[in-house]
Coordinates of C-alpha atoms in Angstrom, one line a residue:
Chain A
M33 CA -5.2 -8.7 -37.3
A34 CA -8.8 -9.3 -38.5
A35 CA -10.2 -7.8 -35.3
S36 CA -8.4 -4.5 -35.9
N37 CA -10.1 -4.3 -39.3
N38 CA -13.1 -2.7 -37.7
R39 CA -11.1 0.0 -36.0
R40 CA -9.5 1.2 -39.2
T41 CA -10.4 4.7 -40.3
P42 CA -12.0 5.3 -43.7
L43 CA -8.8 6.9 -44.9
E44 CA -6.8 3.8 -44.0
R45 CA -9.3 1.7 -45.9
I46 CA -8.9 3.9 -49.0
E47 CA -5.1 3.7 -48.7
Y48 CA -5.4 -0.1 -48.4
A49 CA -7.6 -0.3 -51.5
I50 CA -5.2 1.8 -53.5
I51 CA -2.2 -0.4 -52.5
V52 CA -4.1 -3.7 -53.3
S53 CA -5.4 -2.4 -56.6
T54 CA -1.9 -1.2 -57.7
L55 CA -0.5 -4.6 -57.0
L56 CA -3.4 -6.3 -58.8
L57 CA -2.8 -4.0 -61.7
M58 CA 0.8 -5.2 -61.7
V59 CA -0.5 -8.8 -61.8
V60 CA -2.7 -8.0 -64.8
V61 CA 0.3 -6.3 -66.6
T62 CA 2.4 -9.4 -66.0
V63 CA -0.1 -12.1 -66.9
Q64 CA -2.3 -10.5 -69.5
P65 CA 0.2 -10.5 -72.4
L66 CA 0.8 -14.3 -71.8
L67 CA -2.9 -15.1 -71.6
N68 CA -3.5 -13.1 -74.8
L69 CA -0.9 -15.2 -76.6
L70 CA -2.4 -18.4 -75.3
A71 CA -5.9 -17.2 -76.5
V72 CA -4.6 -16.2 -79.9
S73 CA -2.9 -19.6 -80.3
L74 CA -6.2 -21.4 -79.4
S75 CA -8.5 -19.2 -81.5
D76 CA -10.3 -20.3 -84.6
P77 CA -8.0 -19.0 -87.4
A78 CA -11.0 -17.6 -89.3
K79 CA -11.9 -15.4 -86.4
L80 CA -8.4 -14.1 -85.7
P81 CA -8.4 -10.9 -87.9
G82 CA -9.4 -8.0 -85.7
M83 CA -8.8 -9.9 -82.5
S84 CA -7.5 -7.4 -80.1
G85 CA -4.3 -7.7 -78.0
M86 CA -6.5 -7.1 -74.9
E87 CA -8.5 -10.2 -75.2
V88 CA -7.6 -13.1 -73.0
L89 CA -10.2 -15.6 -74.1
P90 CA -9.9 -17.5 -77.4
R91 CA -12.4 -16.6 -80.2
G92 CA -13.8 -20.0 -81.0
L93 CA -11.6 -22.9 -80.2
S94 CA -9.1 -24.6 -82.5
F95 CA -6.1 -26.8 -81.8
D96 CA -4.8 -26.6 -85.3
V97 CA -1.9 -24.4 -84.4
W98 CA -0.9 -26.6 -81.5
A99 CA -1.2 -29.7 -83.6
L100 CA 0.9 -28.1 -86.4
L101 CA 3.6 -27.0 -83.9
V102 CA 3.8 -30.3 -82.0
N103 CA 4.1 -32.3 -85.2
H104 CA 6.5 -29.9 -86.9
P105 CA 10.0 -31.5 -87.3
N106 CA 11.9 -28.4 -86.4
V107 CA 9.9 -27.8 -83.3
R108 CA 10.1 -31.4 -82.3
A109 CA 13.8 -31.5 -82.8
G110 CA 14.1 -28.3 -80.8
L111 CA 12.0 -29.7 -78.0
L112 CA 14.1 -32.9 -77.8
N113 CA 17.4 -31.0 -78.0
S114 CA 16.3 -28.7 -75.2
I115 CA 15.3 -31.6 -73.1
L116 CA 18.6 -33.4 -73.7
I117 CA 20.7 -30.3 -73.0
T118 CA 18.7 -29.4 -69.9
G119 CA 18.6 -32.9 -68.5
L120 CA 22.2 -33.9 -69.1
G121 CA 23.5 -30.5 -68.3
T122 CA 21.6 -30.2 -65.0
L123 CA 22.7 -33.7 -64.0
L124 CA 26.4 -33.0 -64.6
N125 CA 26.0 -29.5 -63.0
I126 CA 24.6 -30.9 -59.8
I127 CA 27.1 -33.8 -59.5
F128 CA 30.2 -31.7 -60.1
T129 CA 29.0 -28.6 -58.2
A130 CA 28.2 -30.7 -55.1
L131 CA 31.5 -32.6 -55.3
M132 CA 33.6 -29.5 -55.6
A133 CA 31.6 -27.8 -52.8
W134 CA 32.1 -30.8 -50.6
G135 CA 35.9 -30.6 -51.0
L136 CA 36.0 -26.8 -50.6
S137 CA 33.9 -27.0 -47.5
R138 CA 36.4 -29.1 -45.6
P139 CA 38.3 -26.7 -43.3
G140 CA 41.6 -28.4 -43.3
L141 CA 41.9 -29.0 -47.1
P142 CA 45.4 -27.8 -48.3
G143 CA 45.0 -25.2 -51.0
R144 CA 41.4 -24.4 -50.0
R145 CA 41.9 -20.6 -50.0
I146 CA 43.7 -20.6 -53.3
L147 CA 41.0 -22.6 -55.0
F148 CA 38.3 -20.4 -53.4
L149 CA 40.1 -17.3 -54.8
M150 CA 40.4 -19.0 -58.2
V151 CA 36.6 -19.3 -58.2
L152 CA 36.0 -15.7 -57.0
V153 CA 38.2 -14.3 -59.8
T154 CA 36.0 -15.9 -62.4
I155 CA 33.0 -14.0 -61.0
V156 CA 34.8 -10.7 -61.2
F157 CA 36.6 -11.1 -64.5
D158 CA 35.1 -12.2 -67.7
P159 CA 37.2 -11.7 -70.8
G160 CA 34.2 -11.8 -73.1
I161 CA 32.7 -13.8 -75.9
I162 CA 35.5 -13.9 -78.4
P163 CA 38.1 -15.7 -76.3
D164 CA 35.4 -18.0 -75.2
Y165 CA 34.6 -18.7 -78.8
F166 CA 38.2 -19.6 -79.5
V167 CA 38.4 -21.9 -76.5
N168 CA 35.4 -23.8 -77.7
K169 CA 36.9 -23.9 -81.2
R170 CA 40.2 -25.1 -79.8
L171 CA 38.6 -27.8 -77.7
G172 CA 36.7 -29.0 -80.8
L173 CA 33.3 -28.3 -79.2
L174 CA 31.8 -26.2 -82.0
D175 CA 28.6 -27.6 -83.5
S176 CA 28.3 -30.0 -80.6
Y177 CA 25.9 -30.2 -77.7
W178 CA 28.9 -30.0 -75.3
S179 CA 29.6 -26.4 -76.2
V180 CA 26.3 -25.6 -74.6
I181 CA 26.3 -28.2 -71.8
L182 CA 29.8 -27.7 -70.4
F183 CA 29.5 -24.0 -70.0
K184 CA 28.8 -23.3 -66.4
L185 CA 29.4 -26.9 -65.5
V186 CA 30.0 -25.4 -62.1
N187 CA 28.4 -22.1 -61.5
A188 CA 30.5 -20.0 -59.1
W189 CA 27.6 -18.5 -57.3
Y190 CA 25.8 -21.8 -56.7
L191 CA 29.1 -23.4 -55.7
I192 CA 29.5 -20.8 -53.0
I193 CA 25.9 -21.3 -51.8
L194 CA 26.6 -25.0 -51.5
I195 CA 29.9 -24.5 -49.7
R196 CA 28.2 -22.3 -47.1
F197 CA 25.5 -24.9 -46.7
F198 CA 28.0 -27.8 -46.3
E199 CA 30.0 -25.8 -43.7
E200 CA 26.9 -25.6 -41.5
I201 CA 26.8 -29.4 -41.2
P202 CA 27.8 -30.3 -37.7
Q203 CA 31.4 -31.4 -37.6
E204 CA 30.6 -34.1 -35.0
L205 CA 28.3 -35.8 -37.5
L206 CA 31.1 -36.1 -40.1
E207 CA 33.5 -37.3 -37.4
A208 CA 31.1 -39.9 -36.2
A209 CA 30.8 -41.2 -39.8
E210 CA 34.6 -41.4 -40.1
L211 CA 34.8 -43.3 -36.8
D212 CA 32.4 -45.8 -38.3
G213 CA 35.0 -46.3 -41.0
S214 CA 33.3 -44.2 -43.7
N215 CA 35.6 -42.9 -46.4
P216 CA 35.1 -39.4 -47.9
F217 CA 33.1 -40.7 -50.8
Q218 CA 30.7 -42.6 -48.4
T219 CA 30.4 -39.7 -46.1
F220 CA 29.5 -37.5 -49.0
W221 CA 26.9 -39.9 -50.3
Y222 CA 25.3 -41.1 -47.1
V223 CA 25.7 -38.1 -44.8
V224 CA 26.3 -34.9 -46.7
L225 CA 24.0 -35.3 -49.7
P226 CA 20.9 -36.3 -47.7
L227 CA 21.3 -33.3 -45.4
A228 CA 21.7 -30.9 -48.3
K229 CA 18.5 -32.0 -50.1
P230 CA 16.8 -28.6 -49.8
A231 CA 19.9 -26.7 -51.1
L232 CA 20.4 -29.2 -53.8
A233 CA 16.8 -29.0 -54.9
T234 CA 17.0 -25.2 -55.2
I235 CA 20.2 -25.3 -57.1
T236 CA 18.9 -28.0 -59.4
L237 CA 16.0 -25.7 -60.3
F238 CA 18.3 -22.8 -60.9
Y239 CA 20.3 -25.0 -63.3
I240 CA 17.2 -26.3 -65.1
V241 CA 15.9 -22.7 -65.7
F242 CA 19.4 -21.7 -66.8
H243 CA 19.8 -24.4 -69.4
W244 CA 16.2 -24.2 -70.6
N245 CA 16.5 -20.4 -71.2
E246 CA 20.0 -20.4 -72.7
F247 CA 20.0 -19.4 -76.4
F248 CA 23.1 -17.2 -77.0
R249 CA 25.7 -20.0 -76.9
A250 CA 23.5 -22.4 -78.9
M251 CA 23.0 -19.6 -81.5
I252 CA 26.7 -18.9 -82.0
Y253 CA 28.2 -22.4 -81.4
I254 CA 25.7 -24.7 -83.1
T255 CA 25.3 -24.2 -86.8
D256 CA 23.6 -27.5 -87.5
Q257 CA 19.9 -26.6 -87.3
G258 CA 19.0 -30.2 -86.3
K259 CA 20.8 -29.6 -83.0
W260 CA 19.1 -26.3 -82.1
P261 CA 17.3 -26.0 -78.8
L262 CA 13.8 -24.7 -78.7
Q263 CA 14.9 -21.1 -77.8
V264 CA 16.9 -20.8 -81.0
V265 CA 14.1 -22.1 -83.1
L266 CA 11.7 -19.7 -81.4
R267 CA 14.2 -16.8 -82.0
Q268 CA 14.6 -17.6 -85.6
F269 CA 10.9 -17.7 -86.2
V270 CA 9.5 -15.0 -84.0
I271 CA 12.3 -12.5 -83.7
G272 CA 14.2 -13.2 -86.8
G273 CA 10.9 -13.2 -88.8
D274 CA 12.1 -16.3 -90.6
K275 CA 8.7 -17.8 -91.6
L276 CA 10.3 -20.8 -93.4
A277 CA 11.8 -21.9 -90.0
I278 CA 8.4 -23.2 -89.0
V279 CA 6.0 -22.9 -91.9
G280 CA 8.2 -24.6 -94.5
V281 CA 8.6 -23.8 -98.2
D282 CA 5.6 -25.8 -99.4
A283 CA 3.3 -24.7 -96.7
A284 CA 4.3 -21.1 -97.1
N285 CA 3.2 -21.2 -100.7
N286 CA -0.1 -22.9 -99.7
Y287 CA -0.9 -20.4 -97.0
T288 CA -0.8 -17.3 -99.3
G289 CA -3.7 -15.1 -98.2
A290 CA -4.3 -16.7 -94.8
S291 CA -0.6 -16.8 -93.9
Q292 CA -0.7 -13.6 -91.9
I293 CA -3.4 -14.9 -89.6
D294 CA -1.7 -18.2 -89.1
L295 CA 1.7 -16.6 -88.5
R296 CA 0.3 -14.6 -85.6
A297 CA -1.2 -17.7 -84.1
L298 CA 1.9 -19.8 -84.8
K299 CA 4.2 -17.3 -83.2
A300 CA 1.9 -17.0 -80.1
G301 CA 1.7 -20.8 -79.8
M302 CA 5.5 -21.1 -80.2
I303 CA 6.1 -18.6 -77.4
I304 CA 3.7 -20.4 -75.0
L305 CA 5.1 -23.8 -75.9
T306 CA 8.6 -22.6 -74.9
I307 CA 7.2 -21.4 -71.5
V308 CA 5.3 -24.6 -70.7
P309 CA 8.2 -26.5 -69.0
I310 CA 8.9 -23.5 -66.8
L311 CA 5.3 -23.4 -65.9
L312 CA 5.3 -27.1 -65.0
I313 CA 8.1 -26.7 -62.5
Y314 CA 6.9 -23.2 -61.4
P315 CA 5.2 -24.5 -58.2
L316 CA 8.4 -26.1 -57.1
I317 CA 10.4 -22.9 -57.9
L318 CA 8.0 -20.9 -55.8
K319 CA 8.2 -23.4 -52.9
F320 CA 12.0 -23.7 -52.8
F321 CA 13.2 -20.3 -53.9
T322 CA 10.7 -18.2 -52.0
K323 CA 10.9 -20.2 -48.8
G324 CA 14.6 -20.3 -48.9
T325 CA 15.0 -16.5 -49.4
M326 CA 12.4 -15.7 -46.8
S327 CA 13.4 -18.1 -44.1
G328 CA 17.0 -17.1 -44.4
A329 CA 16.0 -13.6 -43.4
L330 CA 13.6 -14.6 -40.7
K331 CA 16.3 -15.5 -38.3
G332 CA 17.2 -11.8 -37.8
Chain B
M282 CA 37.7 -19.8 -38.6
S283 CA 40.7 -21.1 -36.6
E284 CA 41.1 -24.1 -38.9
V285 CA 41.2 -21.7 -41.9
R286 CA 43.8 -19.5 -40.2
S287 CA 46.0 -22.5 -39.5
Q288 CA 46.0 -23.3 -43.2
Q289 CA 47.0 -19.8 -44.2
E290 CA 50.6 -20.5 -44.7
V291 CA 49.6 -23.5 -46.8
A292 CA 47.2 -21.4 -48.9
S293 CA 49.8 -18.7 -49.6
M294 CA 51.8 -21.2 -51.5
T295 CA 51.0 -22.2 -55.0
A296 CA 48.0 -24.4 -55.5
G297 CA 48.4 -28.1 -56.0
E298 CA 49.9 -31.1 -54.2
S299 CA 53.3 -29.5 -53.7
E300 CA 52.1 -27.3 -50.8
N301 CA 51.3 -30.4 -48.8
S302 CA 55.0 -31.2 -48.6
A303 CA 55.8 -27.5 -47.8
S304 CA 53.4 -27.2 -44.9
L305 CA 53.8 -30.6 -43.5
G306 CA 57.5 -31.1 -44.3
K307 CA 58.4 -30.5 -40.7
H308 CA 56.9 -33.8 -39.8
A309 CA 58.5 -36.9 -41.1
G310 CA 56.4 -38.4 -43.8
G311 CA 53.9 -35.5 -43.5
F312 CA 53.5 -35.2 -47.3
L313 CA 52.5 -38.9 -47.7
A314 CA 50.2 -38.6 -44.7
A315 CA 48.5 -35.5 -46.2
C316 CA 48.2 -37.3 -49.6
R317 CA 46.6 -40.3 -47.9
Q318 CA 44.2 -38.0 -46.1
W319 CA 43.2 -35.5 -48.8
W320 CA 43.5 -37.3 -52.2
P321 CA 39.9 -38.4 -52.3
Y322 CA 38.8 -34.7 -52.0
Y323 CA 41.1 -33.6 -54.8
L324 CA 39.8 -36.4 -56.9
M325 CA 36.2 -35.4 -56.3
M326 CA 37.0 -31.7 -57.0
A327 CA 39.1 -32.5 -60.1
P328 CA 36.3 -32.2 -62.7
G329 CA 35.2 -28.8 -61.3
I330 CA 38.8 -27.5 -61.1
I331 CA 39.5 -28.7 -64.7
F332 CA 36.3 -26.9 -65.8
F333 CA 37.4 -23.6 -64.2
V334 CA 40.8 -23.9 -65.8
L335 CA 39.4 -24.7 -69.3
F336 CA 36.4 -22.4 -69.4
H337 CA 37.5 -19.5 -67.3
Y338 CA 41.3 -19.4 -67.2
L339 CA 42.0 -20.6 -70.8
P340 CA 39.8 -17.7 -72.2
I341 CA 41.8 -15.2 -70.1
W342 CA 44.9 -16.7 -71.8
E343 CA 43.2 -16.5 -75.2
S344 CA 42.5 -12.8 -74.7
K345 CA 46.1 -12.2 -75.8
I346 CA 44.7 -12.1 -79.3
A347 CA 43.8 -8.5 -78.5
F348 CA 47.5 -7.7 -78.6
E349 CA 48.2 -9.8 -81.8
Q350 CA 47.8 -9.6 -85.5
V351 CA 45.8 -12.7 -86.5
R352 CA 47.4 -14.6 -89.4
I353 CA 45.8 -17.4 -91.3
I354 CA 49.0 -19.4 -90.9
P355 CA 50.1 -19.4 -87.2
P356 CA 51.8 -18.0 -85.2
N357 CA 50.1 -14.6 -84.8
I358 CA 52.3 -11.5 -84.5
W359 CA 52.5 -9.5 -81.3
V360 CA 51.5 -5.9 -82.1
G361 CA 51.1 -4.5 -78.6
I362 CA 48.3 -1.9 -78.0
K363 CA 47.7 -1.2 -81.7
H364 CA 44.1 -2.5 -81.6
F365 CA 43.3 -0.5 -78.5
Q366 CA 44.5 2.7 -80.3
V367 CA 42.3 1.8 -83.3
L368 CA 39.4 1.2 -80.9
F369 CA 39.7 4.4 -79.0
A370 CA 40.0 6.3 -82.3
S371 CA 36.8 4.9 -83.5
P372 CA 33.7 7.1 -83.2
V373 CA 31.5 4.0 -83.3
F374 CA 33.1 2.7 -80.1
W375 CA 32.5 5.9 -78.2
Q376 CA 28.9 5.9 -79.4
V377 CA 28.5 2.3 -78.2
L378 CA 30.0 3.2 -74.8
L379 CA 27.7 6.2 -74.5
N380 CA 24.7 4.0 -75.4
T381 CA 25.7 1.5 -72.7
L382 CA 26.0 4.2 -70.1
I383 CA 22.7 5.8 -71.1
I384 CA 20.8 2.5 -71.0
S385 CA 22.3 1.5 -67.7
G386 CA 21.6 4.9 -66.3
M387 CA 18.0 4.8 -67.4
K388 CA 17.6 1.3 -65.8
M389 CA 19.2 2.5 -62.6
L390 CA 16.8 5.5 -62.4
F391 CA 13.6 3.9 -63.5
V392 CA 13.9 0.2 -62.8
F393 CA 15.9 0.1 -59.6
P394 CA 13.4 1.8 -57.2
V395 CA 10.4 -0.3 -58.5
P396 CA 11.0 -3.5 -56.5
I397 CA 11.5 -1.4 -53.3
L398 CA 8.0 0.1 -53.8
V399 CA 6.6 -3.3 -54.7
A400 CA 8.0 -4.8 -51.5
L401 CA 6.7 -1.9 -49.4
M402 CA 3.2 -2.4 -50.9
L403 CA 3.3 -6.2 -50.6
N404 CA 4.2 -5.9 -46.9
E405 CA 1.0 -3.9 -46.3
V406 CA -1.2 -6.7 -47.8
R407 CA -2.7 -8.4 -44.7
S408 CA -4.3 -11.4 -46.4
G409 CA -1.7 -14.1 -46.8
S410 CA -3.4 -15.9 -49.7
L411 CA -3.9 -12.6 -51.6
R412 CA -0.2 -11.8 -51.1
K413 CA 0.8 -15.3 -52.3
F414 CA -1.3 -14.9 -55.3
I415 CA 0.2 -11.6 -56.3
Q416 CA 3.7 -12.9 -55.7
S417 CA 3.2 -16.0 -57.7
A418 CA 2.1 -13.9 -60.7
V419 CA 4.7 -11.2 -60.6
Y420 CA 7.7 -13.5 -60.0
L421 CA 7.0 -15.5 -63.2
P422 CA 8.8 -13.3 -65.8
H423 CA 12.1 -13.6 -63.9
F424 CA 12.2 -17.2 -65.1
L425 CA 11.5 -16.6 -68.8
S426 CA 14.3 -16.2 -71.3
W427 CA 14.9 -13.0 -73.1
V428 CA 13.9 -14.7 -76.4
V429 CA 10.4 -15.4 -74.9
I430 CA 10.2 -11.9 -73.3
A431 CA 11.2 -10.3 -76.6
G432 CA 8.4 -12.4 -78.3
V433 CA 5.9 -11.2 -75.8
F434 CA 6.9 -7.6 -76.1
I435 CA 6.9 -7.7 -79.9
A436 CA 3.4 -9.0 -79.8
A437 CA 2.2 -6.6 -77.1
L438 CA 3.7 -3.6 -78.9
S439 CA 2.5 -4.5 -82.4
P440 CA 0.9 -1.5 -84.1
S441 CA -1.9 -3.6 -85.6
D442 CA -3.0 -6.0 -82.8
G443 CA -0.8 -5.3 -79.7
V444 CA -2.4 -4.6 -76.4
V445 CA -0.5 -1.3 -75.8
N446 CA -1.7 0.3 -79.1
D447 CA -5.2 -1.1 -78.4
I448 CA -5.2 0.8 -75.2
T449 CA -3.7 4.1 -76.5
G450 CA -6.0 3.8 -79.5
F451 CA -9.0 3.7 -77.1
F452 CA -7.9 7.1 -75.9
G453 CA -7.6 8.3 -79.4
A454 CA -3.9 8.0 -80.1
Q455 CA -2.5 6.9 -83.5
P456 CA -0.9 3.4 -83.5
K457 CA 2.8 3.5 -83.0
S458 CA 5.5 1.0 -83.9
F459 CA 7.5 1.1 -80.6
M460 CA 9.9 -1.6 -81.6
T461 CA 11.1 0.3 -84.7
D462 CA 11.0 3.8 -83.3
N463 CA 14.3 5.4 -82.4
G464 CA 12.6 7.5 -79.8
S465 CA 11.0 4.7 -77.9
I466 CA 13.3 1.7 -78.2
R467 CA 15.4 2.5 -75.1
W468 CA 12.1 2.8 -73.1
V469 CA 11.2 -0.7 -74.4
L470 CA 14.5 -1.9 -72.8
V471 CA 13.6 -0.1 -69.6
F472 CA 10.1 -1.5 -69.4
S473 CA 10.9 -5.0 -70.5
E474 CA 13.6 -5.1 -67.7
M475 CA 11.0 -3.8 -65.3
W476 CA 8.5 -6.4 -66.4
R477 CA 11.0 -9.1 -66.0
S478 CA 12.7 -8.3 -62.7
A479 CA 10.6 -5.9 -60.6
G480 CA 8.5 -8.7 -59.0
W481 CA 11.3 -11.1 -58.2
D482 CA 13.7 -8.4 -57.0
S483 CA 11.1 -7.3 -54.5
L484 CA 11.6 -10.6 -52.8
L485 CA 15.0 -9.6 -51.5
Y486 CA 13.6 -6.4 -50.0
L487 CA 10.6 -8.2 -48.6
A488 CA 12.9 -10.6 -46.9
A489 CA 14.8 -7.7 -45.4
I490 CA 11.5 -6.1 -44.2
I491 CA 10.4 -9.3 -42.5
A492 CA 13.7 -9.5 -40.7
I493 CA 13.0 -6.1 -39.0
D494 CA 12.3 -6.5 -35.3
Q495 CA 8.6 -6.5 -34.7
A496 CA 9.2 -4.7 -31.4
L497 CA 10.1 -1.6 -33.3
Y498 CA 6.7 -1.5 -35.0
D499 CA 5.0 -2.1 -31.6
A500 CA 6.9 0.8 -30.1
A501 CA 6.0 3.0 -33.0
E502 CA 2.4 2.1 -32.6
M503 CA 2.5 3.0 -28.9
D504 CA 3.8 6.4 -30.0
G505 CA 0.8 6.7 -32.2
A506 CA 2.4 6.2 -35.6
N507 CA 0.2 5.7 -38.6
R508 CA 0.9 3.5 -41.6
W509 CA 3.1 6.1 -43.4
Q510 CA 5.1 7.0 -40.3
K511 CA 5.8 3.3 -39.6
I512 CA 7.0 2.9 -43.2
L513 CA 9.0 6.1 -43.1
Y514 CA 10.6 5.7 -39.7
V515 CA 10.9 1.9 -39.2
T516 CA 10.6 0.0 -42.5
I517 CA 12.7 2.1 -44.8
P518 CA 15.6 2.6 -42.3
G519 CA 15.4 -1.1 -41.8
I520 CA 16.0 -2.0 -45.4
V521 CA 18.6 0.8 -46.2
P522 CA 21.5 -1.7 -46.0
T523 CA 19.8 -4.0 -48.5
I524 CA 19.1 -1.0 -50.8
A525 CA 22.7 0.2 -50.5
T526 CA 24.1 -3.3 -51.3
L527 CA 22.0 -3.8 -54.3
F528 CA 22.5 -0.3 -55.6
I529 CA 26.3 -0.8 -55.4
L530 CA 26.1 -4.2 -57.0
N531 CA 24.1 -2.7 -59.8
A532 CA 26.6 0.1 -60.2
G533 CA 29.3 -2.6 -60.6
M534 CA 27.3 -4.0 -63.5
F535 CA 27.1 -0.6 -65.2
L536 CA 28.9 -1.6 -68.4
S537 CA 26.8 -4.8 -68.9
A538 CA 23.5 -3.4 -70.1
D539 CA 22.5 -7.0 -70.8
L540 CA 23.5 -8.6 -74.1
N541 CA 20.7 -11.1 -74.2
Q542 CA 18.0 -8.4 -73.8
V543 CA 19.4 -6.1 -76.4
I544 CA 20.2 -8.8 -79.0
N545 CA 16.6 -10.0 -78.9
L546 CA 14.9 -6.6 -78.9
S547 CA 17.1 -5.1 -81.5
N548 CA 16.5 -4.7 -85.2
D549 CA 18.1 -2.9 -88.1
V550 CA 16.1 0.3 -87.7
V551 CA 16.9 1.0 -84.1
R552 CA 20.4 -0.6 -83.8
G553 CA 22.2 2.8 -83.5
Q554 CA 20.2 3.6 -80.4
I555 CA 20.8 0.4 -78.4
D556 CA 24.1 -0.9 -79.7
I557 CA 26.0 -1.6 -76.5
I558 CA 29.6 -2.8 -75.9
D559 CA 28.6 -6.4 -75.8
T560 CA 26.6 -6.4 -79.0
Y561 CA 29.4 -4.4 -80.6
V562 CA 31.9 -7.1 -79.6
Y563 CA 29.6 -9.8 -80.9
R564 CA 29.0 -7.9 -84.2
I565 CA 32.5 -7.0 -85.1
G566 CA 34.0 -10.2 -83.7
L567 CA 31.8 -13.1 -84.6
Q568 CA 29.9 -11.6 -87.5
T569 CA 32.6 -9.4 -89.2
G570 CA 35.6 -11.5 -88.1
E571 CA 37.7 -8.6 -86.6
Y572 CA 38.7 -10.9 -83.7
S573 CA 41.5 -8.7 -82.3
L574 CA 39.5 -5.5 -82.3
A575 CA 36.5 -7.2 -80.7
T576 CA 38.6 -8.9 -78.1
A577 CA 40.3 -5.5 -77.3
A578 CA 36.8 -4.0 -76.8
G579 CA 35.8 -7.0 -74.6
L580 CA 38.9 -6.7 -72.5
F581 CA 38.4 -2.9 -72.1
K582 CA 34.9 -3.7 -70.7
A583 CA 36.1 -6.6 -68.6
V584 CA 38.9 -4.6 -66.9
L585 CA 36.6 -1.6 -66.2
G586 CA 33.8 -3.9 -65.1
M587 CA 36.2 -5.7 -62.7
L588 CA 37.3 -2.4 -61.2
L589 CA 33.7 -1.3 -60.8
I590 CA 32.7 -4.5 -59.1
L591 CA 35.7 -4.4 -56.7
L592 CA 34.9 -0.7 -55.9
A593 CA 31.3 -1.7 -55.3
H594 CA 32.4 -4.5 -53.1
M595 CA 34.6 -2.2 -51.1
F596 CA 31.9 0.5 -50.7
S597 CA 29.4 -2.2 -49.7
K598 CA 31.7 -3.5 -47.0
R599 CA 32.4 0.0 -45.7
L600 CA 28.7 1.1 -45.7
T601 CA 27.0 -2.0 -44.4
G602 CA 29.8 -4.1 -43.0
K603 CA 28.8 -6.7 -45.5
G604 CA 30.5 -7.7 -48.7
V605 CA 28.7 -8.6 -51.9
W606 CA 30.0 -12.1 -51.7

């Protein structure tokens, strides 16, 4: 490829430059707003007025906003609730999705097609939020973590992905295990799961992102503010414009004149804080998702 | 496939253990043998099956409230399609339906083609590390919640210190409050959707491009094709099936203009412009307490949506020989 570089005409070079700069512009449009928020949250509060939305470097350096956020009871509770919901939720998701996929991947299983159809129907038909609300109410899940965790205990799409993956496992391997006296539970644990590691990793990441980003159900089902996940705290503060959610009554009175400045920095810090866990697992996401999608197509 | 077919008569019976006896009844003790063979699998699947029954099929049963008059002291009274008649007579509902169609239409027109263009451009980037860098950056918003994205957009569109107004101000324009402007709020939905999904969605097209047989490009090169001719005559025809499938799939989602997006980017000033079926159901149902009417609206959307998805699936199969699932 590099050798052919020299043979390219000036016109082709210009075309290439336009393509690359368009893509780089897209990178800037994607990343700049996030960098600006980070810069605002790290800036010296005194220097914030007049700081433009274009700037990506902090003016001065101050960790006051981050210290306030990390020590704030509502934010802390939100962070812990989010970690609990995401951790427990993902663990249950992965166990029960894998178990159900394992059963549904066995060709001879009686009722396999009916169960598969039952799953497909749920993808196509969703009666909406009101019946869902009444089911949660009837099951006594309102105002409990379970109303958020149990939803999508098994995601139909991920289930189908796993079924397809399990079906690819060579039948001889499973038969060999059975000949050795392995029962279905052992076969699942010692043969199927280790083989499915890449698929399981991908689906685990999907579930983590799903739980971490979920806010709507928490918003309508959890009235106890102490149980709110971070997304709902963020929403209340940044989008709902509820200053008291973060600043607190006493502090709101003390801020008075400076409150505008601090609010901007606090909101920025709060948004970035909510993204941090996604950024932490982002390298893994890129590795598994991108490779998975690309290598799937490479066979063609 | 053959194993599946041999089980067809089994599958056509009702689900559950009873079918074992039906299919294996010819053999003496077949039912017991089947139970002995398959019970571990049913045990393992049980939590999943119970989940689907409780959280997907019980809500379908609960939808009957759309045909009932809710009473404080049960039972509710069956009133038939009364709530649907109220719904269809309501001008608000028709406005909401219209909003949904307009917003979905705008997204289809302005957001749908962008990832295709991005994929075509990415494919031209020769340096692997440069391409990886671009991809890592533009995929990111796909993994952010709408709460976060709304926060980012509110900040970026702020009239006093948002980046957009800083740029337009540089060219001499007056600062504008995009979030509270009835003329621009739908475009905010379009652009935030683009910001969120354009990068990631390009991955699907890029995968399709990479799957195109390299020999076709070599042959085109022999014929003296330049970059544009190769894109026009090899790449684009190569990804048309992917484009068709995704277009049809999007069409199937036409009535879901994205509740999470709208609910977070909405405010009292612009609500009339972007109130969609889903937000309407949420508002009159969970906020006003008109459960029956809200459920009726939700059911209307669910049934139409289901038909659209099934149609989309059918078209996709006919066009590309490949279903959506």
